[in-house]
XYZ file of C-alpha atoms in Angstrom:
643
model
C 1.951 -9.091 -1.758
C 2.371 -9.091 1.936
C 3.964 -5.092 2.688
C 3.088 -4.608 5.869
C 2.099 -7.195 9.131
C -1.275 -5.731 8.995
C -1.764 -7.733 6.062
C -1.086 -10.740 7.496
C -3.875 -10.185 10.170
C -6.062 -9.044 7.257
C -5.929 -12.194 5.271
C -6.544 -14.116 8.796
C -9.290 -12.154 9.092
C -10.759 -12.201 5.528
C -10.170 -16.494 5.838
C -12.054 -15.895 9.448
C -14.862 -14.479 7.779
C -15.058 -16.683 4.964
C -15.700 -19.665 7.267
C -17.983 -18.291 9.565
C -19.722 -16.665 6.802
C -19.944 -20.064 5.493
C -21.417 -21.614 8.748
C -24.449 -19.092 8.660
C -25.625 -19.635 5.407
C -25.413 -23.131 5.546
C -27.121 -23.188 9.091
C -29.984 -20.611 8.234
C -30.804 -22.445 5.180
C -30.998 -25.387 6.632
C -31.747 -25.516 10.235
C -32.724 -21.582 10.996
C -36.935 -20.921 11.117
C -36.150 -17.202 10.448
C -38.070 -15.282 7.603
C -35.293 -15.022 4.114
C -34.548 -11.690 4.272
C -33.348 -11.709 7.798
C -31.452 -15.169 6.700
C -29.530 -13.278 3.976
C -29.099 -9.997 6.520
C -27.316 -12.019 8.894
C -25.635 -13.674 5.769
C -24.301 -10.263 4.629
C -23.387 -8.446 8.294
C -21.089 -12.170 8.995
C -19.513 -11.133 5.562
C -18.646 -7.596 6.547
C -18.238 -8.796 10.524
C -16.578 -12.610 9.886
C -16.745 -13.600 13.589
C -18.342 -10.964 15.436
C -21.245 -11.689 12.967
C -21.292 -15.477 13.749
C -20.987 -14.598 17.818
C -24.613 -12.166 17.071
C -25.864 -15.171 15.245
C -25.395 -17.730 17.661
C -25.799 -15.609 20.982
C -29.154 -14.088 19.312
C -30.597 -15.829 16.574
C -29.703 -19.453 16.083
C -32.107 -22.160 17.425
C -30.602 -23.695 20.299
C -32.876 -26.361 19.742
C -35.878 -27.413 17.441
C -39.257 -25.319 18.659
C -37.715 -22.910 20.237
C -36.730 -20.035 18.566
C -40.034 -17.708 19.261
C -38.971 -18.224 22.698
C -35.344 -17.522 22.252
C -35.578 -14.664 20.561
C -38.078 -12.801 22.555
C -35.601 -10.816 24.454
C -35.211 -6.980 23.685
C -31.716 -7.129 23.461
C -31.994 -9.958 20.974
C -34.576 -8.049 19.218
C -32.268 -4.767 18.711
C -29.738 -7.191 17.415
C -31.973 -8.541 14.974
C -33.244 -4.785 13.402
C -29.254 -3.724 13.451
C -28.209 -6.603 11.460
C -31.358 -5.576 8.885
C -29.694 -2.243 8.784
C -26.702 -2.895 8.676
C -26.942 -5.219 5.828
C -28.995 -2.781 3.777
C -27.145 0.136 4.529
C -23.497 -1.454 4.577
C -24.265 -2.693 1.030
C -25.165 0.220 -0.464
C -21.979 2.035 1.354
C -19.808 -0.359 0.162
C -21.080 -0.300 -3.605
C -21.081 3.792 -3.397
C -17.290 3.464 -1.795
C -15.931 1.479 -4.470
C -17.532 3.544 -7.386
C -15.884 6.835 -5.780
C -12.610 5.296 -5.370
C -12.517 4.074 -8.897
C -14.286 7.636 -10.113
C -11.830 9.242 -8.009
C -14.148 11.455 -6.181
C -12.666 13.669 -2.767
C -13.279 11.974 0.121
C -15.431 14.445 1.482
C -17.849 13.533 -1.429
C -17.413 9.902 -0.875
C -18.672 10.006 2.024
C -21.835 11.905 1.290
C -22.436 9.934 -1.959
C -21.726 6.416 0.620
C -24.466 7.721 3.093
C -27.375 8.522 0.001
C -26.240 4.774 -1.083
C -26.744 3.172 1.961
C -29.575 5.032 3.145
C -31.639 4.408 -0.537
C -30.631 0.329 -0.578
C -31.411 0.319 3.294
C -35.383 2.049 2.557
C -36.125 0.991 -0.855
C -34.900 -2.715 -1.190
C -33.891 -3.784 2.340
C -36.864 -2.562 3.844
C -39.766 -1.937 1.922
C -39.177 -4.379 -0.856
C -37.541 -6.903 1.251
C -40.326 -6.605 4.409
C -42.987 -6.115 1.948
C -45.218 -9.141 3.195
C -44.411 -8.775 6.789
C -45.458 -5.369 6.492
C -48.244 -5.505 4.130
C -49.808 -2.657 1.983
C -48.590 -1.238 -0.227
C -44.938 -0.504 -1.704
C -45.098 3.083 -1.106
C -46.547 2.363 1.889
C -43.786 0.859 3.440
C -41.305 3.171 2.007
C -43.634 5.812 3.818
C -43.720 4.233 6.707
C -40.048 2.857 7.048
C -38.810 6.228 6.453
C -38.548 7.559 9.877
C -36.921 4.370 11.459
C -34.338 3.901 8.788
C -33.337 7.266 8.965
C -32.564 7.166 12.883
C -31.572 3.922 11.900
C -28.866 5.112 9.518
C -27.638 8.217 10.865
C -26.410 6.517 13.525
C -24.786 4.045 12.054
C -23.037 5.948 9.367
C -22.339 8.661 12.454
C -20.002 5.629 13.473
C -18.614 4.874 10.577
C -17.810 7.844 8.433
C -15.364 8.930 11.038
C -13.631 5.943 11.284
C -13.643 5.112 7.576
C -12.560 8.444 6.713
C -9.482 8.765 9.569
C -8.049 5.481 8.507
C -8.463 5.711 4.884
C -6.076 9.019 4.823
C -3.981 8.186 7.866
C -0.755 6.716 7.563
C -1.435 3.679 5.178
C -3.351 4.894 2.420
C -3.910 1.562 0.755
C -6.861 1.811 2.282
C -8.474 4.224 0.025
C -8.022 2.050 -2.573
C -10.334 -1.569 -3.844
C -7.487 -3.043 -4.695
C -6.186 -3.407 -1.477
C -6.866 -5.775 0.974
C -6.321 -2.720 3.680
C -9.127 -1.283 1.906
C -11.598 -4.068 3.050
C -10.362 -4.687 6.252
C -11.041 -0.512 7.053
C -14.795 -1.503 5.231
C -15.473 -3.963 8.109
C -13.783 -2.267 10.907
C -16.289 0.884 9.725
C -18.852 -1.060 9.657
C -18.878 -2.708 13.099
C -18.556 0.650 14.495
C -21.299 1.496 12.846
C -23.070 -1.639 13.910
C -21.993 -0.681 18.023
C -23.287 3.036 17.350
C -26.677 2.129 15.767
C -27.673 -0.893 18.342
C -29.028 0.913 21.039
C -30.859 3.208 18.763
C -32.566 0.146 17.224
C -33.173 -1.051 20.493
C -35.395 1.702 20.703
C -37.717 1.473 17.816
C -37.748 -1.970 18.553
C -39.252 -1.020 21.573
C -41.755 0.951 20.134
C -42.741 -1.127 17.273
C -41.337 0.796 14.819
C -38.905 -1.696 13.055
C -38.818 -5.133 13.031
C -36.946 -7.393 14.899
C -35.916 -10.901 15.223
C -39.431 -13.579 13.606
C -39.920 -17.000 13.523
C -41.303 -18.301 9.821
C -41.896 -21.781 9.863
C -43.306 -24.647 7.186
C -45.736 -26.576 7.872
C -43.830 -30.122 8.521
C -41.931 -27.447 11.151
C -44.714 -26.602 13.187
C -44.336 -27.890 16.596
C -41.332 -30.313 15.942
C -39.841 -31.505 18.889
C -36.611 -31.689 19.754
C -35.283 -35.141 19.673
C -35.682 -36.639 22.860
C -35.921 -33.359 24.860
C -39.794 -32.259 23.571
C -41.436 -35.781 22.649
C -44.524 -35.605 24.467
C -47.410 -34.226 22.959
C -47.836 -31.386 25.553
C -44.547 -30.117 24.562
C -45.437 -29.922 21.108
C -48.709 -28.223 21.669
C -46.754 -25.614 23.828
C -44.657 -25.306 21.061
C -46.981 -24.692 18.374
C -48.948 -22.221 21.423
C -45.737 -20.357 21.114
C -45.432 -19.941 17.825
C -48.698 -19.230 16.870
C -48.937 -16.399 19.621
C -45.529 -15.611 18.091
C -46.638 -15.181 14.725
C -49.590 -13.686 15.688
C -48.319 -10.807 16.983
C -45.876 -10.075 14.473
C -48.772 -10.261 11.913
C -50.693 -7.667 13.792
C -47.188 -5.510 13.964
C -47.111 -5.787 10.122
C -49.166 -3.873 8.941
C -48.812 -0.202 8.351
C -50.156 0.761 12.024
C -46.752 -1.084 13.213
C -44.824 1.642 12.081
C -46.750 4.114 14.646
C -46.573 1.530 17.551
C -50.653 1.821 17.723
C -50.839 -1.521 19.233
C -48.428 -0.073 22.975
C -50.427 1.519 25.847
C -50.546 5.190 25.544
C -47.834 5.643 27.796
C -45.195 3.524 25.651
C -46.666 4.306 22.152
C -43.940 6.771 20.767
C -44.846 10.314 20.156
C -43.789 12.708 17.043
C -42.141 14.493 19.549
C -39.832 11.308 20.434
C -39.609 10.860 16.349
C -38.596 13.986 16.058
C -35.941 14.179 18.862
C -34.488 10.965 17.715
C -34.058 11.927 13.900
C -32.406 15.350 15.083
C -30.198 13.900 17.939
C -29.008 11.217 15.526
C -28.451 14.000 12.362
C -26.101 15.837 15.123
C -24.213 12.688 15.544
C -24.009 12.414 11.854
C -23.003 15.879 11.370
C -20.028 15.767 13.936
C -19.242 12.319 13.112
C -18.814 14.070 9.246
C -16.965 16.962 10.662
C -14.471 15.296 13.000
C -12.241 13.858 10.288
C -12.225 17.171 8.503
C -10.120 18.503 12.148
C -7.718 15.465 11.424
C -7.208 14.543 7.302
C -7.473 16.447 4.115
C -10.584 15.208 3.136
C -10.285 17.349 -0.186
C -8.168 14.253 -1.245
C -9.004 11.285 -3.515
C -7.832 7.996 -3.776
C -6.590 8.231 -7.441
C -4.117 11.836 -5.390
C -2.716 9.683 -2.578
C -1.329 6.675 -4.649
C -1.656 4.068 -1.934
C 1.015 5.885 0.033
C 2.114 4.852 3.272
C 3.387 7.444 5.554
C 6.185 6.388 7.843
C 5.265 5.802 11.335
C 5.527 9.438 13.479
C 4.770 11.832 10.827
C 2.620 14.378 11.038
C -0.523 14.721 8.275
C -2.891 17.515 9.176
C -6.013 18.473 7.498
C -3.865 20.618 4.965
C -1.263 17.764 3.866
C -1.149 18.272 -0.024
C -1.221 14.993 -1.739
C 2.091 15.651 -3.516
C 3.439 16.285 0.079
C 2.202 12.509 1.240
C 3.428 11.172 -2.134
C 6.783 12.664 -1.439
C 6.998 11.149 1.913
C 5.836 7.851 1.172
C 7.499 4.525 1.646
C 8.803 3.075 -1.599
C 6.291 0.578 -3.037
C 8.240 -3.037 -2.736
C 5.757 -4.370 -5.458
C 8.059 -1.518 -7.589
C 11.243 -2.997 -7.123
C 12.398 -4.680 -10.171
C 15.988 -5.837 -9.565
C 17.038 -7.475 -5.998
C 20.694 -6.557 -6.209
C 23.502 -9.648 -4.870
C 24.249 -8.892 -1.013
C 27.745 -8.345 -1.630
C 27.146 -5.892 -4.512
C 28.983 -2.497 -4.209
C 28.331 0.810 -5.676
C 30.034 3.639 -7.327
C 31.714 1.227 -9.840
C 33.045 3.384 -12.571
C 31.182 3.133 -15.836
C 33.445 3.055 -18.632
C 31.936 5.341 -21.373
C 32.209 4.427 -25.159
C 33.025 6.083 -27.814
C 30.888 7.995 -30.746
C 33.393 9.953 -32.503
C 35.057 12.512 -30.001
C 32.052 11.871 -27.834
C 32.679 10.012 -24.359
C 28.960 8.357 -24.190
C 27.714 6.972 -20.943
C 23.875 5.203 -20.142
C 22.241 5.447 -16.771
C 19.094 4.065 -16.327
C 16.973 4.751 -12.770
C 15.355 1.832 -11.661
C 13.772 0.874 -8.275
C 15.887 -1.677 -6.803
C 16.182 -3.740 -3.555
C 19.805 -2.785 -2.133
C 21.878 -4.406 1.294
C 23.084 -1.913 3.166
C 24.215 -4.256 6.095
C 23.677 -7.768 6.010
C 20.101 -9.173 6.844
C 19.388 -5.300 6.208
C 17.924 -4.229 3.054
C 16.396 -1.304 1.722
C 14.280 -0.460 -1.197
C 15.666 2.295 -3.239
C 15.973 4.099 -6.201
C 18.967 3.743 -8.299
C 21.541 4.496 -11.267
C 22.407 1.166 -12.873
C 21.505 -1.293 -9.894
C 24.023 0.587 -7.511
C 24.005 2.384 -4.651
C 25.277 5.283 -5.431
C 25.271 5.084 -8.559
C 28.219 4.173 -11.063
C 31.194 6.647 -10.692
C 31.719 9.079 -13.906
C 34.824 9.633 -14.594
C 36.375 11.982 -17.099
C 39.236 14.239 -18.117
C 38.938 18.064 -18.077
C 38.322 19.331 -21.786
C 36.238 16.065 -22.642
C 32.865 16.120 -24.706
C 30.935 13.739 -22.624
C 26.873 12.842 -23.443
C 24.723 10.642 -20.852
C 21.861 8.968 -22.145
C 19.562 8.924 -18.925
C 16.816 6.382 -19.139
C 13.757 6.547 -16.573
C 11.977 3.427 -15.260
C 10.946 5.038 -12.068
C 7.224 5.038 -11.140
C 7.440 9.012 -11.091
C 9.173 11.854 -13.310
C 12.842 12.500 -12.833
C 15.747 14.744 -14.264
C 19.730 14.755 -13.400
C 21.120 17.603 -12.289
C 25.703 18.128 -12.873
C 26.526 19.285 -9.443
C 28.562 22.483 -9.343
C 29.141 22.301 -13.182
C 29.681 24.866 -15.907
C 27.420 24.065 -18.439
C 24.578 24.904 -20.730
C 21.589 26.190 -18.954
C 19.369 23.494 -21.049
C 21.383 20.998 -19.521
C 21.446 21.729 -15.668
C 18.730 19.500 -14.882
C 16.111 21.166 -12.263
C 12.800 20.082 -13.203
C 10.074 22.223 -14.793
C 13.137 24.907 -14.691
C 15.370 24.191 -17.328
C 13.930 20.787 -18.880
C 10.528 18.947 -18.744
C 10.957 15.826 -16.371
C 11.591 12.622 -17.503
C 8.588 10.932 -17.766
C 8.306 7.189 -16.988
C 9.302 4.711 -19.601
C 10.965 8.067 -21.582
C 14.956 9.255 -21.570
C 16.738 12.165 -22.308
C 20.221 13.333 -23.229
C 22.867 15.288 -21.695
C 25.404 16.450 -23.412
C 28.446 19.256 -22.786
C 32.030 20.050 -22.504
C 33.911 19.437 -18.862
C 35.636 22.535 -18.407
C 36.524 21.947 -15.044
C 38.265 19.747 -12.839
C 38.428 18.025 -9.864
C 35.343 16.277 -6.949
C 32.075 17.075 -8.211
C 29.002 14.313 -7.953
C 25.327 14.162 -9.731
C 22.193 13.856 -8.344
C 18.036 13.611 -9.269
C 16.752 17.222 -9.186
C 13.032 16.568 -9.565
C 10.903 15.658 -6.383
C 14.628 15.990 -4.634
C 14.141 15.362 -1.095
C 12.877 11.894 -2.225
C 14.792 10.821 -4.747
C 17.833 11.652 -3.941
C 17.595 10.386 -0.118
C 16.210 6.921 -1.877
C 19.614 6.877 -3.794
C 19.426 8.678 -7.260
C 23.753 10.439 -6.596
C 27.036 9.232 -7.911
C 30.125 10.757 -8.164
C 31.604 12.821 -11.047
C 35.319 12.886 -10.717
C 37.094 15.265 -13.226
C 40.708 14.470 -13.884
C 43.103 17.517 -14.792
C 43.945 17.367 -18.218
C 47.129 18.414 -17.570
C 48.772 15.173 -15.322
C 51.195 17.755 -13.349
C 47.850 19.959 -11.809
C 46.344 16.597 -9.813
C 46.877 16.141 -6.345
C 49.546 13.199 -5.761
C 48.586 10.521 -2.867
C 49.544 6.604 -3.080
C 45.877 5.601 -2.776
C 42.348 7.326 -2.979
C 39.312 7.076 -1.358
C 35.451 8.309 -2.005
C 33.176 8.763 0.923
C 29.574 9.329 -0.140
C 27.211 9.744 2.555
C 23.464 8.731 2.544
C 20.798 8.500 5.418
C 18.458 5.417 5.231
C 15.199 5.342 6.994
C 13.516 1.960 7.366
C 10.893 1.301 9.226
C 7.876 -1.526 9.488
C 9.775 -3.675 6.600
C 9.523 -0.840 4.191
C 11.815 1.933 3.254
C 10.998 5.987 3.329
C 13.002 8.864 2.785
C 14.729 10.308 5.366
C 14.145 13.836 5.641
C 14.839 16.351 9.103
C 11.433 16.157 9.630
C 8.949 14.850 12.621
C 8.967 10.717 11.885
C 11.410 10.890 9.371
C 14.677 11.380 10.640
C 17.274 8.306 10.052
C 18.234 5.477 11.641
C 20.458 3.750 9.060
C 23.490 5.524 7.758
C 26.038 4.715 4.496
C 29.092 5.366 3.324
C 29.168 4.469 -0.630
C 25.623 2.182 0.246
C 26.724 0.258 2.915
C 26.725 0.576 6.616
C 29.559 -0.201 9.036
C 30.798 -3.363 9.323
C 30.010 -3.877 6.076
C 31.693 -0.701 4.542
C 34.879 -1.287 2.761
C 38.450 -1.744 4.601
C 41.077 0.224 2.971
C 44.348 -0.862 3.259
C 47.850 1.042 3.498
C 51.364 0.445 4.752
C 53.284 3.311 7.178
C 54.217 6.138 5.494
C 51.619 5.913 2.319
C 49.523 9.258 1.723
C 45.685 8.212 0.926
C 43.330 10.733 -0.959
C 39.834 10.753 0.621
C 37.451 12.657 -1.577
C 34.407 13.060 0.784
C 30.906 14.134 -1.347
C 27.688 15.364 0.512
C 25.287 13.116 -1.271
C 23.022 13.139 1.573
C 20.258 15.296 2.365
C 19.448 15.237 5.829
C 22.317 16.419 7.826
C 25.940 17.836 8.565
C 28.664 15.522 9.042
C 31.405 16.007 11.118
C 33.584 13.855 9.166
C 36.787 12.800 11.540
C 39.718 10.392 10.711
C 41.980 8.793 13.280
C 46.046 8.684 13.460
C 46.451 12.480 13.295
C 45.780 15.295 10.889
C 44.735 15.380 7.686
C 45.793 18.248 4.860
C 42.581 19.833 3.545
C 43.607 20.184 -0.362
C 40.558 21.216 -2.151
C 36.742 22.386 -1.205
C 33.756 21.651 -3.806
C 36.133 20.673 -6.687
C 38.594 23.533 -6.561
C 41.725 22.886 -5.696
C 43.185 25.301 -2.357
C 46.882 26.954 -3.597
C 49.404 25.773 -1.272
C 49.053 28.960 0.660
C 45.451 28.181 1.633
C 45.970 24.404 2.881
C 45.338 23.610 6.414
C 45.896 20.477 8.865
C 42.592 19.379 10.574
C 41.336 15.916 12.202
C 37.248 17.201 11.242
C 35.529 19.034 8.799
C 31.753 19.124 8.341
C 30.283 17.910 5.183
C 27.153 19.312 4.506
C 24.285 18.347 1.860
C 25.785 19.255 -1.918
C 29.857 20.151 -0.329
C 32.755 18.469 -0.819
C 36.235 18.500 0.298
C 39.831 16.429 -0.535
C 42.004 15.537 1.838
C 45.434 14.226 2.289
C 46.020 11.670 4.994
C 49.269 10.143 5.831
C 49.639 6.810 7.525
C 51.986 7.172 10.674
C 51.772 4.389 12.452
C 50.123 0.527 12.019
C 47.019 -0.271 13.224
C 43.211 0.221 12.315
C 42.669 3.490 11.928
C 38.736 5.154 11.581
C 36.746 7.632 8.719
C 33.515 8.125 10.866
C 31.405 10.563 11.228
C 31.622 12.328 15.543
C 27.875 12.127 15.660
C 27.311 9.518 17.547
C 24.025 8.490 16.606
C 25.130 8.229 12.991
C 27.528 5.240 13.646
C 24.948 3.063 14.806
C 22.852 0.774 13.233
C 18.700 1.563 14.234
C 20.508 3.144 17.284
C 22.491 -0.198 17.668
C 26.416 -1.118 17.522
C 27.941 -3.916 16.124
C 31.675 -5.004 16.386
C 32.204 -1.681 17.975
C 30.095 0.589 16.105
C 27.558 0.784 12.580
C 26.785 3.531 9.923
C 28.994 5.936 9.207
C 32.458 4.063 9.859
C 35.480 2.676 7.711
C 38.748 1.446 8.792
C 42.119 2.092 7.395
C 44.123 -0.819 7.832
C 47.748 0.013 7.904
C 50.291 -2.799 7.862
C 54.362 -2.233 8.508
C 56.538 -0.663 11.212
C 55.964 -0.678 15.068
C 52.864 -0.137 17.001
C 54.286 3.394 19.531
């Protein structure tokens, strides 16, 4: 499943290197005079490299034309390319293999990347070079693995100096797919690592090309090869000798080079023959690469973390992670997982439908289920959220004060979960917080609530386990207690419920929004849908209209304002003000958890606003439309003269 645009590169990229992996099989097998393990090395870097493997293959290693090769290859630079992409393909090999085992083991990532650099080093010395060289080296096994030693460690210090840093930075930075095998992101990190790592240990192998202490580019050819002209270009006989010269002198000297004196450059001049002294300098330069190249990350990313901890999060873009970022922290913060959604609700759909309850004896009974859905909050604008019953908010509770009520709450969230009776009176064993009063509610499990409303008036209920995320993603509805006595309710001609909810969506995928650095909003809703596509609601002059606004959000304060003159505060977090204690306003603040009825009378015709005065929260991504976005609803009031 395509979640971000990265992944569309990626599987560009992965078809990319398919092809030209393809290419350089097919040509080394059949038209390439190069030894076999240096066929299947550049066979295995084009894997990790797709087409900055097939550019070192052509530019370095590929025949232009028949007989030719000994001479092609002779250059130095050509050379160090040659001993890279042996080291590479050794060492890469055995990373990879050691990566995927400590994702899947779920070993820190500070282990991983020790347990990746014994990997590659032991496939790079044991099988890559002294199994694999064996008969260009000659003696014995041990031999070789004696004499390899030195050059393959230079060799792969510096090349997993490179690419530890890198591997380890993107793997816990903001898209933590990439930690995992599963993931395409995963790979793509894998190659990008190891072409760093590739860049980083060239020159070095530059050098002990140099000095004869690796091998470089060869030239093996059959016997029907030797010699062959190229059609047309190389027919005469003097050509061909020259050829066969060529190679001969070619082969030649790569026999003498190997054998074990190779490895100590015996056959340079004094003056170019390296020393222990250069041996020894090189292995300890290149260890201090590794060594900062492992400590940098540890500055940058908790590298105490593991790849079964992070959960494939993705951060949203602009937050800060620091070296001390808990995992439960970045799991918090992550985006919701679209492959999680498992209901795509219709467009038009509206929350906070009221749920009828049934019946079991004197027992009002009502079901909620929390699902992760895929909800439009303005159209062509959809976010991925977590919900009561496929709504956002969730379906509207209502009930009479005295009533025996019981809700049967169901979990089918990827994570734990509890409900929690805002500003209720009730048995502590059925509050709701989380590990406080009540175990969470596992996935795939439910659990009951049941008590006795002994209060009345605008209350709402909300998720109170990992809060700051599930709530912001949409676990709230509204509770709305009726007096059980008709005479104590608040009289109005119409009412209206105004739940507000910050939405932060970002790079196709949603996050929660939280008043933190790159995750503050830049959607807003009333009852799960954003200006122009909020409700209208619709009056006639002289009509009184009941707005019941609930703080269901949990990012900010909302001065919540409503146009055509005052409004009559009547009642503040469900309890009703005496007459005494009533005042006119045109704004009152609604902050996370508060609530507050009003009474607003329709004076004149017209369209008349409910929006919040911070600017910034009628917008849409920072963006009107017909005259505004977020955090807006018209009252459209029909009769009488416009004045």
């Amino acid at each position: 499943m395509f979640i971000q645009p990265v992944d569309y590169l990626l599987v560009a990229w992965f078809l990319l290197a398919a092809v030209s992996t393809a290419y350089v099989a097919w040509d080394q097998f059949r038209n390439n005079p190069e030894p076999a393990v240096m066929k299947w090395g550049f066979i295995l870097v084009t894997l990790y490299l797709g087409p900055v493997g097939l550019l070192h293959y052509v530019l370095a290693d590929k025949e232009p034309r028949p007989n030719t090769h000994e001479e092609f290859v002779r250059p130095l630079w050509k050379q160090g390319i040659g001993s890279t992409i042996h080291c590479v393909a050794g060492d890469a090999t055995g990373i990879i293999i050691a990566a995927v085992i400590t994702a899947v083991a779920g070993l820190p990532m500070w282990l991983d990347i020790i347990v990746e650099y014994v990997a590659g080093f032991a496939v790079g010395l044991f099988v890559f070079q002294a199994l694999f060289m064996k008969n260009m080296m000659g003696g014995s096994y041990w031999q070789n693995v004696r004499n390899s030693f030195m050059p393959e460690f230079i060799s792969m210090n510096a090349m997993m100096a490179g690419m530890a840093p890198v591997m380890a930075i993107l793997m816990m930075g903001r898209d933590m797919r990439a930690m995992w095998p599963g993931e395409m992101l995963f790979w793509g990190v894998m190659a990008f690592g190891i072409g760093v790592g590739f860049a980083v240990a060239y020159p070095f192998n530059v050098w002990l090309v140099s000095k004869e202490l690796k091998h470089g580019l060869m030239t093996a050819r059959s016997g029907d090869q030797k010699g062959t002209a190229a059609g047309g270009q190389e027919s005469s006989k003097k050509t061909a000798h020259e050829s066969e010269a060529r190679h001969a002198q070619h082969a030649s000297r790569h026999a003498s080079a190997s054998h074990g004196n190779h490895q100590h450059g015996t056959k340079l001049p004094p003056a170019l023959a390296p020393t222990r002294t250069q041996l020894a300098t090189m292995a300890a330069f290149t260890l201090i690469m590794l060594a900062g190249g492992y400590a940098f990350p540890f500055t940058l990313v908790n590298m105490g973390l593991s790849a079964h901890d992070v959960g494939r999060s993705i951060m949203a873009p602009g937050m800060i992670m620091t070296f001390d970022t808990p995992a439960d922290a970045m799991k918090d913060m992550a985006a919701v997982d679209p492959r999680d959604v498992g209901f795509e609700a219709p467009a038009g759909a509206h929350g906070a439908s009221v749920l009828e309850p049934r019946m079991e004896g004197d027992v009002k009974v009502f079901d909620l289920t929390a699902s992760v859905i895929r909800w439009t909050i303005l159209p062509g604008v959809t976010v991925d959220a977590y919900a009561y019953n496929n709504q956002v908010p969730g379906p509207t509770l209502r009930v009479t004060e005295g009533d025996r009520v019981r809700i049967n709450v169901r979990n089918e969230l990827p994570e734990s979960t509890t409900v929690h009776w805002h500003g209720l009176i009730l048995p502590n064993e059925m509050d709701g917080p989380a590990m406080i009063t009540q175990k969470p509610i596992e996935p795939g499990q439910s659990y009951s609530y049941e008590y006795t409303v002994g209060q009345r008036g605008t209350y709402f209920y909300h998720t109170h386990d990992h809060v700051d995320r599930q709530q912001a993603l949409g676990l709230y509805g509204a509770l709305i207690i009726d007096p059980k006595d008709p005479a104590d309710a608040i009289p109005a001609d119409a009412e209206y419920m105004v739940q507000l909810q910050e939405w932060i969506k970002r790079d196709w995928l949603t996050f929660p929004s939280m008043p933190m650095e790159g995750a503050l909003p830049n959607y807003f809703t009333i009852n799960g849908k954003s200006f122009p596509a909020t409700e209208t609601v619709r009056m006639k002059v002289g009509q009184t209209l009941k707005v019941r606004f609930i703080g269901s959000n949990t990012t900010a304060i909302h001065p919540m304002h409503i146009h055509g003159g005052p409004f009559e505060v009547v009642a503040v977090d469900g309890e009703t003000l005496a007459q005494t204690a009533r005042y006119l306003a045109d704004t009152v603040n609604i902050a996370p958890g508060q609530r507050y009825d009003v009474l607003w009378q329709a004076r004149k015709p017209g369209k008349w606003l409910i929006h919040c005065h911070i600017s910034h929260h009628t917008t849409n991504n920072n963006v009107e439309t017909d005259g505004g976005g977020g955090l807006m609803v018209v009252i459209d009031v029909a009769g009488g003269q416009t004045g």
